[in-house]
Short mmCIF file of C-alpha atoms and ligand atoms in Angstrom, two decimals:
data_model
loop_
_atom_site.label_atom_id
_atom_site.label_comp_id
_atom_site.label_asym_id
_atom_site.label_seq_id
_atom_site.Cartn_x
_atom_site.Cartn_y
_atom_site.Cartn_z
CA UNK A 257 24.60 -181.11 16.41
CA UNK A 258 27.70 -182.15 14.84
CA UNK A 259 28.44 -181.02 11.52
CA UNK A 260 31.48 -183.16 10.68
CA UNK A 261 32.19 -186.77 10.53
CA UNK A 262 32.87 -188.13 14.01
CA UNK A 263 36.65 -188.58 14.44
CA UNK A 264 38.38 -191.86 15.28
CA UNK A 265 37.49 -191.12 19.04
CA UNK A 266 35.56 -188.39 21.06
CA UNK A 267 38.71 -187.61 22.57
CA UNK A 268 40.50 -186.66 19.25
CA UNK A 269 38.28 -183.91 18.84
CA UNK A 270 37.21 -180.51 19.92
CA UNK A 271 33.36 -179.91 20.28
CA UNK A 272 33.13 -175.99 19.20
CA UNK A 273 30.14 -174.14 20.06
CA UNK A 274 29.37 -171.26 17.87
CA UNK A 275 27.67 -168.74 19.92
CA UNK A 276 26.59 -166.89 17.00
CA UNK A 277 24.31 -169.48 15.47
CA UNK A 278 24.28 -171.78 18.76
CA UNK A 279 25.73 -174.65 16.26
CA UNK A 280 28.23 -177.05 17.69
CA UNK A 281 30.91 -178.53 15.42
CA UNK A 282 33.23 -181.38 16.16
CA UNK A 283 36.73 -180.54 14.91
CA UNK A 284 39.07 -183.71 14.68
CA UNK A 285 42.45 -183.40 16.41
CA UNK A 286 45.17 -185.08 14.24
CA UNK A 287 48.81 -185.38 15.40
CA UNK A 288 48.36 -182.59 17.71
CA UNK A 289 46.56 -180.23 15.29
CA UNK A 290 43.24 -179.39 13.70
CA UNK A 291 42.82 -178.48 10.17
CA UNK A 292 42.53 -174.75 9.67
CA UNK A 293 40.13 -175.38 6.94
CA UNK A 294 37.75 -177.34 9.42
CA UNK A 295 37.13 -173.50 10.88
CA UNK A 296 35.39 -172.53 7.37
CA UNK A 297 32.36 -174.36 8.46
CA UNK A 298 31.57 -172.04 11.41
CA UNK A 299 29.82 -169.24 9.54
CA UNK A 300 27.92 -166.15 11.37
CA UNK A 301 24.97 -164.78 10.09
CA UNK A 302 25.23 -163.72 6.57
CA UNK A 303 29.01 -164.96 6.66
CA UNK A 304 29.66 -166.89 3.33
CA UNK A 305 33.34 -167.27 3.74
CA UNK A 306 33.51 -168.98 7.25
CA UNK A 307 36.09 -168.66 10.01
CA UNK A 308 39.94 -168.18 9.25
CA UNK A 309 43.06 -168.70 11.81
CA UNK A 310 44.79 -165.49 12.24
CA UNK A 311 48.59 -166.26 13.07
CA UNK A 312 50.91 -163.47 12.59
CA UNK A 313 54.64 -164.94 11.93
CA UNK A 314 53.24 -168.38 12.05
CA UNK A 315 53.68 -168.54 16.02
CA UNK A 316 51.40 -171.42 16.22
CA UNK A 317 50.97 -172.87 12.60
CA UNK A 318 52.33 -176.11 11.24
CA UNK A 319 52.80 -175.62 7.68
CA UNK A 320 53.61 -178.79 6.71
CA UNK A 321 54.36 -182.49 7.72
CA UNK A 322 57.99 -183.16 7.69
CA UNK A 323 60.24 -186.06 8.65
CA UNK A 324 63.61 -184.59 8.54
CA UNK A 325 64.27 -182.53 11.47
CA UNK A 326 62.60 -183.03 15.06
CA UNK A 327 63.11 -180.46 17.86
CA UNK A 328 61.85 -180.27 21.30
CA UNK A 329 62.53 -176.79 22.18
CA UNK A 330 61.42 -177.36 26.13
CA UNK A 331 64.16 -179.92 26.50
CA UNK A 332 66.79 -178.76 24.02
CA UNK A 333 66.55 -181.76 21.57
CA UNK A 334 67.66 -181.66 18.06
CA UNK A 335 67.54 -184.79 15.99
CA UNK A 336 68.01 -185.37 11.86
CA UNK A 337 66.02 -188.27 10.71
CA UNK A 338 66.02 -189.45 14.10
CA UNK A 339 70.00 -189.06 14.97
CA UNK A 340 70.53 -186.75 17.72
CA UNK A 341 72.89 -183.92 16.80
CA UNK A 342 75.28 -184.60 19.30
CA UNK A 343 76.11 -188.04 17.87
CA UNK A 344 76.07 -186.84 14.35
CA UNK A 345 78.47 -183.72 15.29
CA UNK A 346 80.80 -186.10 16.82
CA UNK A 347 80.98 -188.97 14.75
CA UNK A 348 79.61 -188.21 11.37
CA UNK A 349 80.62 -185.65 7.87
CA UNK A 350 78.97 -183.07 6.49
CA UNK A 351 78.32 -184.83 3.24
CA UNK A 352 76.90 -187.98 5.16
CA UNK A 353 74.58 -185.63 7.12
CA UNK A 354 73.54 -184.05 3.79
CA UNK A 355 72.72 -187.30 2.27
CA UNK A 356 70.81 -188.47 5.46
CA UNK A 357 68.76 -185.06 5.65
CA UNK A 358 67.62 -185.97 1.80
CA UNK A 359 67.41 -189.67 1.66
CA UNK A 360 66.24 -190.16 5.39
CA UNK A 361 68.82 -193.15 6.13
CA UNK A 362 72.43 -193.28 6.40
CA UNK A 363 74.44 -194.14 3.14
CA UNK A 364 75.97 -197.26 2.50
CA UNK A 365 79.71 -197.08 1.94
CA UNK A 366 78.88 -197.50 -1.94
CA UNK A 367 76.19 -194.68 -1.80
CA UNK A 368 78.51 -192.53 -0.14
CA UNK A 369 81.39 -193.09 -2.40
CA UNK A 370 79.34 -192.07 -5.23
CA UNK A 371 78.00 -189.34 -3.48
CA UNK A 372 81.25 -187.80 -2.52
CA UNK A 373 82.47 -188.56 -6.09
CA UNK A 374 79.44 -186.53 -7.47
CA UNK A 375 80.04 -183.85 -5.03
CA UNK A 376 83.71 -183.53 -5.96
CA UNK A 377 83.41 -183.23 -9.61
CA UNK A 378 80.74 -180.56 -9.64
CA UNK A 379 82.43 -177.93 -7.64
CA UNK A 380 83.37 -176.11 -10.86
CA UNK A 381 81.27 -173.06 -11.89
CA UNK A 382 80.88 -171.84 -15.49
CA UNK A 383 83.79 -168.96 -16.11
CA UNK A 384 80.93 -166.37 -16.74
CA UNK A 385 80.07 -166.69 -13.22
CA UNK A 386 83.36 -165.75 -11.94
CA UNK A 387 83.17 -162.84 -14.36
CA UNK A 388 79.66 -161.99 -12.92
CA UNK A 389 81.17 -161.74 -9.36
CA UNK A 390 84.09 -159.67 -10.41
CA UNK A 391 81.37 -156.90 -11.40
CA UNK A 392 80.74 -156.35 -7.70
CA UNK A 393 82.66 -153.55 -5.96
CA UNK A 394 85.46 -154.67 -3.39
CA UNK A 395 83.20 -154.09 -0.36
CA UNK A 396 79.93 -155.91 -1.54
CA UNK A 397 78.78 -157.96 1.39
CA UNK A 398 79.35 -161.33 0.62
CA UNK A 399 75.86 -162.39 1.42
CA UNK A 400 74.61 -160.35 -1.43
CA UNK A 401 77.16 -161.71 -3.92
CA UNK A 402 76.09 -165.37 -2.44
CA UNK A 403 72.43 -164.84 -2.95
CA UNK A 404 72.63 -163.11 -6.51
CA UNK A 405 75.50 -165.67 -7.89
CA UNK A 406 73.17 -168.85 -6.79
CA UNK A 407 70.44 -167.22 -8.48
CA UNK A 408 72.44 -166.53 -11.39
CA UNK A 409 73.08 -170.47 -11.57
CA UNK A 410 69.51 -170.77 -12.88
CA UNK A 411 70.20 -169.28 -15.92
CA UNK A 412 73.19 -171.63 -16.33
CA UNK A 413 70.88 -174.84 -15.95
CA UNK A 414 67.90 -174.17 -17.70
CA UNK A 415 66.85 -178.03 -17.47
CA UNK A 416 66.96 -177.50 -13.51
CA UNK A 417 63.13 -176.06 -14.29
CA UNK A 418 61.98 -179.33 -14.72
CA UNK A 419 61.53 -180.15 -10.91
CA UNK A 420 59.36 -183.16 -11.81
CA UNK A 421 62.09 -185.12 -13.14
CA UNK A 422 63.92 -186.97 -10.36
CA UNK A 423 67.18 -187.05 -12.37
CA UNK A 424 66.94 -183.05 -12.53
CA UNK A 425 65.98 -182.87 -8.95
CA UNK A 426 69.16 -184.96 -8.05
CA UNK A 427 71.73 -183.20 -10.46
CA UNK A 428 70.56 -179.70 -9.19
CA UNK A 429 70.83 -181.07 -5.65
CA UNK A 430 74.31 -182.22 -6.21
CA UNK A 431 75.20 -179.04 -8.30
CA UNK A 432 73.90 -176.64 -5.14
CA UNK A 433 75.71 -178.69 -2.27
CA UNK A 434 79.13 -178.98 -4.67
CA UNK A 435 79.17 -175.06 -5.79
CA UNK A 436 77.93 -173.19 -2.54
CA UNK A 437 81.52 -173.45 -1.16
CA UNK A 438 83.01 -172.43 -4.50
CA UNK A 439 80.87 -169.35 -4.66
CA UNK A 440 81.43 -168.76 -1.21
CA UNK A 441 85.09 -168.93 -1.41
CA UNK A 442 85.22 -166.56 -4.90
CA UNK A 443 83.22 -164.05 -2.91
CA UNK A 444 85.76 -164.02 0.00
CA UNK A 445 88.49 -163.75 -2.50
CA UNK A 446 86.69 -160.94 -4.43
CA UNK A 447 86.63 -159.17 -1.36
CA UNK A 448 90.17 -159.68 -0.54
CA UNK A 449 91.65 -158.33 -3.61
CA UNK A 450 92.92 -162.03 -4.24
CA UNK A 451 93.00 -164.17 -7.30
CA UNK A 452 90.10 -167.07 -7.03
CA UNK A 453 91.46 -170.48 -6.26
CA UNK A 454 89.91 -173.40 -8.31
CA UNK A 455 88.89 -176.43 -6.42
CA UNK A 456 91.09 -179.25 -5.63
CA UNK A 457 89.51 -182.49 -6.25
CA UNK A 458 92.26 -184.37 -4.06
CA UNK A 459 90.85 -182.58 -0.97
CA UNK A 460 87.71 -183.29 1.29
CA UNK A 461 84.76 -181.29 1.01
CA UNK A 462 85.75 -178.92 3.87
CA UNK A 463 89.54 -179.04 3.04
CA UNK A 464 88.59 -177.98 -0.46
CA UNK A 465 86.51 -175.06 0.79
CA UNK A 466 89.26 -173.91 2.76
CA UNK A 467 91.76 -174.46 0.08
CA UNK A 468 89.73 -172.30 -2.20
CA UNK A 469 89.48 -169.62 0.59
CA UNK A 470 93.19 -169.58 2.09
CA UNK A 471 95.31 -171.11 -0.48
CA UNK A 472 98.31 -168.50 -1.62
CA UNK A 473 101.41 -169.20 -3.34
CA UNK A 474 101.84 -172.79 -2.15
CA UNK A 475 101.07 -175.56 -4.51
CA UNK A 476 98.86 -177.77 -2.20
CA UNK A 477 96.73 -176.33 0.71
CA UNK A 478 97.54 -177.99 4.00
CA UNK A 479 94.38 -177.43 5.97
CA UNK A 480 94.63 -177.06 9.86
CA UNK A 481 92.98 -180.12 10.83
CA UNK A 482 91.67 -178.42 14.21
CA UNK A 483 89.99 -175.84 11.64
CA UNK A 484 89.06 -178.55 9.47
CA UNK A 485 87.25 -180.68 12.20
CA UNK A 486 85.53 -177.53 13.57
CA UNK A 487 84.22 -176.18 10.39
CA UNK A 488 82.88 -179.83 9.63
CA UNK A 489 81.09 -179.89 12.84
CA UNK A 490 79.81 -176.37 12.45
CA UNK A 491 78.44 -177.20 8.82
CA UNK A 492 76.68 -180.34 10.43
CA UNK A 493 75.24 -178.28 13.23
CA UNK A 494 73.98 -175.77 10.71
CA UNK A 495 72.78 -178.27 8.18
CA UNK A 496 68.71 -178.06 8.79
CA UNK A 497 66.51 -176.75 11.76
CA UNK A 498 63.06 -177.66 10.54
CA UNK A 499 60.58 -174.93 9.66
CA UNK A 500 62.77 -171.79 10.46
CA UNK A 501 62.65 -168.37 8.38
CA UNK A 502 64.93 -169.17 5.37
CA UNK A 503 63.41 -172.77 5.12
CA UNK A 504 60.07 -171.41 5.12
CA UNK A 505 61.26 -169.09 2.23
CA UNK A 506 62.55 -172.02 0.21
CA UNK A 507 59.62 -173.97 0.65
CA UNK A 508 57.20 -171.09 -0.30
CA UNK A 509 59.26 -169.80 -3.28
CA UNK A 510 59.59 -173.68 -4.39
CA UNK A 511 55.94 -174.32 -4.09
CA UNK A 512 55.22 -172.11 -7.41
CA UNK A 513 57.72 -174.84 -8.94
CA UNK A 514 60.51 -172.53 -9.54
CA UNK A 515 63.86 -173.85 -10.09
CA UNK A 516 65.62 -174.82 -6.94
CA UNK A 517 68.62 -172.43 -7.47
CA UNK A 518 66.17 -169.64 -7.54
CA UNK A 519 64.25 -171.21 -4.19
CA UNK A 520 67.64 -171.56 -2.41
CA UNK A 521 68.48 -168.07 -3.64
CA UNK A 522 65.54 -166.87 -1.48
CA UNK A 523 66.68 -168.98 1.40
CA UNK A 524 70.04 -167.02 1.50
CA UNK A 525 68.02 -163.77 1.30
CA UNK A 526 66.09 -164.97 4.30
CA UNK A 527 69.20 -166.09 6.30
CA UNK A 528 71.34 -162.68 5.47
CA UNK A 529 68.67 -160.84 8.01
CA UNK A 530 70.11 -160.06 11.65
CA UNK A 531 67.36 -161.82 13.40
CA UNK A 532 68.20 -165.25 11.63
CA UNK A 533 71.21 -166.16 10.18
CA UNK A 534 72.81 -162.81 10.27
CA UNK A 535 72.88 -162.96 14.01
CA UNK A 536 76.41 -164.60 14.17
CA UNK A 537 77.78 -161.46 12.55
CA UNK A 538 75.77 -159.31 14.83
CA UNK A 539 77.09 -161.24 17.86
CA UNK A 540 80.60 -159.93 16.97
CA UNK A 541 79.42 -156.42 16.31
CA UNK A 542 77.58 -156.52 19.56
CA UNK A 543 80.74 -157.76 21.48
CA UNK A 544 82.79 -155.07 19.85
CA UNK A 545 80.30 -152.49 20.83
CA UNK A 546 80.59 -153.75 24.58
CA UNK A 547 84.40 -153.65 24.17
CA UNK A 548 85.46 -154.44 27.87
CA UNK A 549 83.86 -156.85 30.25
CA UNK A 550 83.18 -153.86 32.67
CA UNK A 551 80.86 -152.52 30.37
CA UNK A 552 78.62 -155.82 30.46
CA UNK A 553 76.24 -154.74 33.04
CA UNK A 554 75.52 -151.32 31.68
CA UNK A 555 74.66 -153.05 28.22
CA UNK A 556 72.44 -155.62 30.01
CA UNK A 557 70.61 -152.53 31.44
CA UNK A 558 70.37 -151.50 27.85
CA UNK A 559 68.79 -154.47 26.59
CA UNK A 560 66.34 -154.64 29.52
CA UNK A 561 65.03 -151.14 29.17
CA UNK A 562 65.52 -150.48 25.60
CA UNK A 563 62.03 -151.78 24.64
CA UNK A 564 63.20 -154.49 22.12
CA UNK A 565 65.44 -151.98 20.36
CA UNK A 566 68.63 -153.42 21.86
CA UNK A 567 68.61 -157.33 21.57
CA UNK A 568 71.20 -159.69 23.06
CA UNK A 569 72.15 -160.98 19.82
CA UNK A 570 72.67 -164.85 19.85
CA UNK A 571 70.31 -165.09 22.63
CA UNK A 572 66.75 -166.33 22.19
CA UNK A 573 65.00 -168.55 19.86
CA UNK A 574 61.42 -169.19 18.50
CA UNK A 575 61.49 -172.77 19.40
CA UNK A 576 64.32 -173.36 22.10
CA UNK A 577 63.17 -172.27 25.56
CA UNK A 578 66.09 -173.79 26.94
CA UNK A 579 69.69 -174.23 25.99
CA UNK A 580 69.92 -174.80 21.92
CA UNK A 581 71.76 -178.13 21.87
CA UNK A 582 73.74 -176.94 19.09
CA UNK A 583 75.09 -173.83 21.39
CA UNK A 584 76.45 -176.51 23.87
CA UNK A 585 78.58 -178.16 21.38
CA UNK A 586 79.69 -174.82 19.53
CA UNK A 587 80.87 -173.59 23.27
CA UNK A 588 82.96 -176.84 23.69
CA UNK A 589 84.18 -176.33 19.89
CA UNK A 590 84.91 -172.92 20.92
CA UNK A 591 87.19 -174.06 23.98
CA UNK A 592 89.13 -176.44 21.59
CA UNK A 593 89.74 -173.64 18.97
CA UNK A 594 90.53 -171.22 21.51
CA UNK A 595 92.97 -173.53 22.98
CA UNK A 596 94.56 -173.46 19.29
CA UNK A 597 94.61 -170.11 18.97
CA UNK A 598 94.69 -168.66 22.42
CA UNK A 599 92.25 -166.68 24.48
CA UNK A 600 90.74 -164.15 23.37
CA UNK A 601 89.15 -160.82 24.96
CA UNK A 602 86.24 -161.36 22.75
CA UNK A 603 85.50 -164.64 24.22
CA UNK A 604 86.18 -163.59 27.59
CA UNK A 605 83.36 -160.70 27.12
CA UNK A 606 80.91 -163.49 25.46
CA UNK A 607 81.78 -165.88 28.38
CA UNK A 608 80.80 -163.26 30.75
CA UNK A 609 78.08 -161.80 29.05
CA UNK A 610 76.48 -165.28 28.96
CA UNK A 611 77.02 -166.09 32.95
CA UNK A 612 75.37 -162.65 33.78
CA UNK A 613 72.42 -163.42 31.25
CA UNK A 614 71.86 -166.60 32.55
CA UNK A 615 71.53 -165.52 36.03
CA UNK A 616 69.48 -162.32 35.19
CA UNK A 617 65.79 -162.61 35.68
CA UNK A 618 64.75 -160.77 32.73
CA UNK A 619 66.57 -163.41 30.42
CA UNK A 620 65.29 -166.20 32.46
CA UNK A 621 61.69 -165.15 32.59
CA UNK A 622 61.76 -164.60 28.87
CA UNK A 623 63.53 -168.15 28.42
CA UNK A 624 66.37 -166.31 26.50
CA UNK A 625 69.06 -168.73 26.51
CA UNK A 626 72.31 -168.68 23.91
CA UNK A 627 71.49 -170.17 20.49
CA UNK A 628 73.60 -171.76 17.84
CA UNK A 629 74.86 -168.10 16.74
CA UNK A 630 76.16 -167.13 20.04
CA UNK A 631 79.57 -168.62 19.66
CA UNK A 632 79.65 -169.78 16.08
CA UNK A 633 81.02 -166.03 15.25
CA UNK A 634 83.93 -166.27 17.70
CA UNK A 635 85.02 -169.64 16.21
CA UNK A 636 84.87 -168.33 12.66
CA UNK A 637 86.67 -165.35 13.79
CA UNK A 638 89.42 -167.04 15.51
CA UNK A 639 90.02 -169.18 12.01
CA UNK A 640 90.38 -165.61 10.64
CA UNK A 641 87.11 -165.44 8.69
CA UNK A 642 85.97 -161.61 8.41
CA UNK A 643 82.66 -160.69 10.28
CA UNK A 644 80.49 -160.44 7.22
CA UNK A 645 81.60 -163.98 6.09
CA UNK A 646 79.87 -165.76 9.05
CA UNK A 647 76.49 -166.12 7.58
CA UNK A 648 77.78 -167.23 4.32
CA UNK A 649 79.31 -170.00 6.44
CA UNK A 650 75.75 -170.76 7.61
CA UNK A 651 74.33 -170.76 3.94
CA UNK A 652 76.92 -173.12 2.54
CA UNK A 653 75.71 -175.68 5.48
CA UNK A 654 72.05 -175.00 5.45
CA UNK A 655 72.02 -175.64 1.53
CA UNK A 656 71.86 -179.33 2.49
CA UNK A 657 68.78 -178.66 4.53
CA UNK A 658 66.88 -176.40 2.39
CA UNK A 659 67.24 -178.82 -0.79
CA UNK A 660 65.92 -181.88 1.43
CA UNK A 661 62.99 -179.71 2.63
CA UNK A 662 62.60 -178.28 -1.00
CA UNK A 663 62.04 -181.95 -2.57
CA UNK A 664 60.06 -183.08 0.45
CA UNK A 665 57.36 -180.26 -0.17
CA UNK A 666 57.49 -180.84 -3.84
CA UNK A 667 56.75 -184.86 -3.07
CA UNK A 668 53.96 -183.99 -0.67
CA UNK A 669 50.87 -184.70 -2.29
CA UNK A 670 49.21 -182.20 0.46
CA UNK A 671 51.18 -179.24 -0.50
CA UNK A 672 50.41 -176.90 -3.43
CA UNK A 673 51.67 -173.20 -4.10
CA UNK A 674 51.86 -171.16 -0.85
CA UNK A 675 49.11 -168.36 -0.74
CA UNK A 676 48.13 -167.51 2.89
CA UNK A 677 45.00 -165.23 3.53
CA UNK A 678 44.85 -161.96 5.47
CA UNK A 679 42.45 -159.82 7.70
CA UNK A 680 41.82 -156.89 5.70
CA UNK A 681 41.99 -153.61 7.52
CA UNK A 682 41.83 -151.09 4.54
CA UNK A 683 39.00 -148.91 3.15
CA UNK A 684 35.69 -150.06 2.26
CA UNK A 685 34.80 -149.28 -1.58
CA UNK A 686 35.24 -145.33 -2.21
CA UNK A 687 34.90 -143.52 -5.37
CA UNK A 688 38.19 -142.39 -7.39
CA UNK A 689 38.15 -138.66 -7.31
CA UNK A 690 41.85 -137.46 -7.62
CA UNK A 691 43.58 -134.81 -6.37
CA UNK A 692 45.96 -134.15 -9.32
CA UNK A 693 44.70 -132.18 -12.52
CA UNK A 694 48.23 -132.98 -14.40
CA UNK A 695 48.91 -136.58 -14.63
CA UNK A 696 52.08 -136.66 -16.37
CA UNK A 697 54.07 -133.64 -15.52
CA UNK A 698 57.04 -132.85 -17.66
CA UNK A 699 56.25 -135.59 -19.82
CA UNK A 700 53.42 -134.69 -22.04
CA UNK A 701 52.71 -131.31 -20.52
CA UNK A 702 54.46 -128.41 -19.39
CA UNK A 703 56.55 -129.18 -16.17
CA UNK A 704 55.77 -126.65 -13.53
CA UNK A 705 58.84 -127.20 -11.63
CA UNK A 706 61.20 -127.55 -14.64
CA UNK A 707 62.34 -123.97 -15.05
C1 SDX B 902 68.57 -168.76 13.92
O1 SDX B 902 64.20 -170.63 13.83
C2 SDX B 902 65.21 -171.15 13.63
O2 SDX B 902 65.32 -172.33 13.81
C3 SDX B 902 66.40 -170.40 13.37
C4 SDX B 902 67.63 -171.09 13.72
C5 SDX B 902 68.13 -171.73 12.61
O3 SDX B 902 68.90 -172.92 12.81
O4 SDX B 902 67.50 -171.77 11.37
O5 SDX B 902 67.97 -171.69 15.01
C6 SDX B 902 68.85 -170.12 13.44
O6 SDX B 902 67.95 -167.90 13.41
C7 SDX B 902 68.87 -168.37 15.64
C8 SDX B 902 68.33 -166.93 16.21
C9 SDX B 902 69.38 -165.95 15.94
N1 SDX B 902 68.95 -164.60 16.35
C10 SDX B 902 69.26 -164.15 17.20
O7 SDX B 902 70.26 -164.50 18.06
C11 SDX B 902 68.82 -162.63 17.30
C12 SDX B 902 68.36 -162.34 18.72
N2 SDX B 902 67.29 -163.07 18.99
C13 SDX B 902 66.12 -162.23 18.85
O8 SDX B 902 65.86 -161.64 17.72
C14 SDX B 902 64.82 -163.38 19.09
O9 SDX B 902 65.04 -164.07 20.29
C15 SDX B 902 64.41 -164.37 18.01
C16 SDX B 902 64.04 -163.80 16.71
C17 SDX B 902 65.72 -165.43 17.69
C18 SDX B 902 63.02 -165.03 18.32
O10 SDX B 902 62.22 -164.14 18.47
P1 SDX B 902 60.59 -164.57 19.01
O11 SDX B 902 60.32 -165.96 19.29
O12 SDX B 902 59.82 -163.87 18.08
O13 SDX B 902 60.64 -164.08 20.29
P2 SDX B 902 60.08 -162.72 20.56
O14 SDX B 902 60.58 -161.72 19.54
O15 SDX B 902 58.72 -162.51 20.30
O16 SDX B 902 60.50 -162.27 22.14
C19 SDX B 902 59.86 -162.54 23.37
C20 SDX B 902 60.42 -161.56 24.34
C21 SDX B 902 60.19 -160.14 23.89
O17 SDX B 902 60.24 -159.40 24.91
P3 SDX B 902 58.69 -158.80 25.50
O18 SDX B 902 57.97 -158.21 24.33
O19 SDX B 902 57.78 -160.07 26.21
O20 SDX B 902 58.99 -158.08 26.81
O21 SDX B 902 61.62 -162.09 24.67
C22 SDX B 902 62.45 -160.51 24.37
C23 SDX B 902 61.53 -159.80 23.32
O22 SDX B 902 61.58 -158.62 23.45
N3 SDX B 902 63.63 -161.32 23.32
C24 SDX B 902 64.93 -160.50 23.53
C25 SDX B 902 65.75 -161.23 22.81
N4 SDX B 902 65.08 -162.10 22.02
C26 SDX B 902 63.70 -162.08 22.47
N5 SDX B 902 65.18 -159.65 24.28
C27 SDX B 902 66.75 -159.22 24.43
N6 SDX B 902 67.55 -159.96 23.70
C28 SDX B 902 67.00 -161.16 22.83
N7 SDX B 902 68.07 -161.58 21.85
#
């Protein structure tokens, strides 16, 4: 007997028989999914709650419906709002892509001029933020500085908490995209012990970022056009990537209706991890550890026998089971940048590592191909960025995607505060019988350990 309304066609459904009760349920299939909540109607004898779906790390769970980014992992396809990443990387700019991700359409020239103007004139941060960053030690990791300074901005824009006001969402989006490069550059200069360089409104978004990072005593920074274009392309490639770990963090934190500065800070924290955005930094550490191409076979063996302890950083992906399309573009970019700065021992190791890994059955069987992080670190290093700054560059770019996803979540009528369930594996009820007799040692009673 069917327990739910018949779907549009009998093929767009599952007939599920619950062998505990003999009942048969029709579960509608829509957009390649079933609704987890439809499982609640399957109740065993004496079961009040019904079935739940168990999916640790969301390996096979759609958490939302999104129109922003499309990935086909088997065929190595990545599109932002339908536009292939290859075409955007070749012809677009990061700010045009940031507009596209949020609005769903390419900007008209008027829209684009206004957008660039607003971003350009919101690059400064309150002087107290500069002092806040000065409080860090010289060797503070720049991702820690970026994460905390972005969270701190929520204290400077209390009106950003009004996330239901489109104007507030708009100005917060402008502020975050405009100020991330400034905060990133300030963190860089702090680590170098150099005076900070304020934004220069005569420069483009990427040129201005490079100026805040690298300008010394010259009155005007002259960006290297190869580096400027390379960074523009890398920002485009890193701008969004559907429901990755950090975007999931931004959506989950944003679903509590906190301000976007706090939600983006949560995304930066997630991106910091070596399995996610921190991989580009980890790739360089791995290449340094290998040290010479002759050591690669032994390293590969260690990865294969290391029982998951040693990973080939920059390889593998939860979604891409073929070559990450971004990695192809970045590899070509690496060739152009190295033509500019000269071939590099680390690049030789990377190319040999990739060649060996792509022919080794262990990696082929597990569909482990280079991902976007494998070559980006080498390019950043050739541009003289320190290794611990690579993920900061990833965060600057991904802020555009996080904000588009954050707003899409807020405007999605189906979404509410993210609150998953669990399978409880702990104790059944038991009586409290403490092993301690002195509940406040050394505070209200004589401390037996303090002589
Ligand atoms: C990014 O999600 C996104 O979209 C992320 C991102 C984005 O733009 O937001 O694309 C950016 O984070 C790229 C990924 C960067 N991370 C790394 O390069 C770190 C190294 N890669 C791995 O840690 C791993 O591949 C992940 C985390 C990327 C994906 O892990 P999964 O999908 O959970 O896969 P898994 O860990 O279940 O691995 C399946 C098998 C396992 O072996 P077995 O237990 O089956 O024997 O493959 C092995 C893993 O041990 N494996 C690796 C490996 N990655 C997976 N073995 C060696 N080296 C690796 N890199």
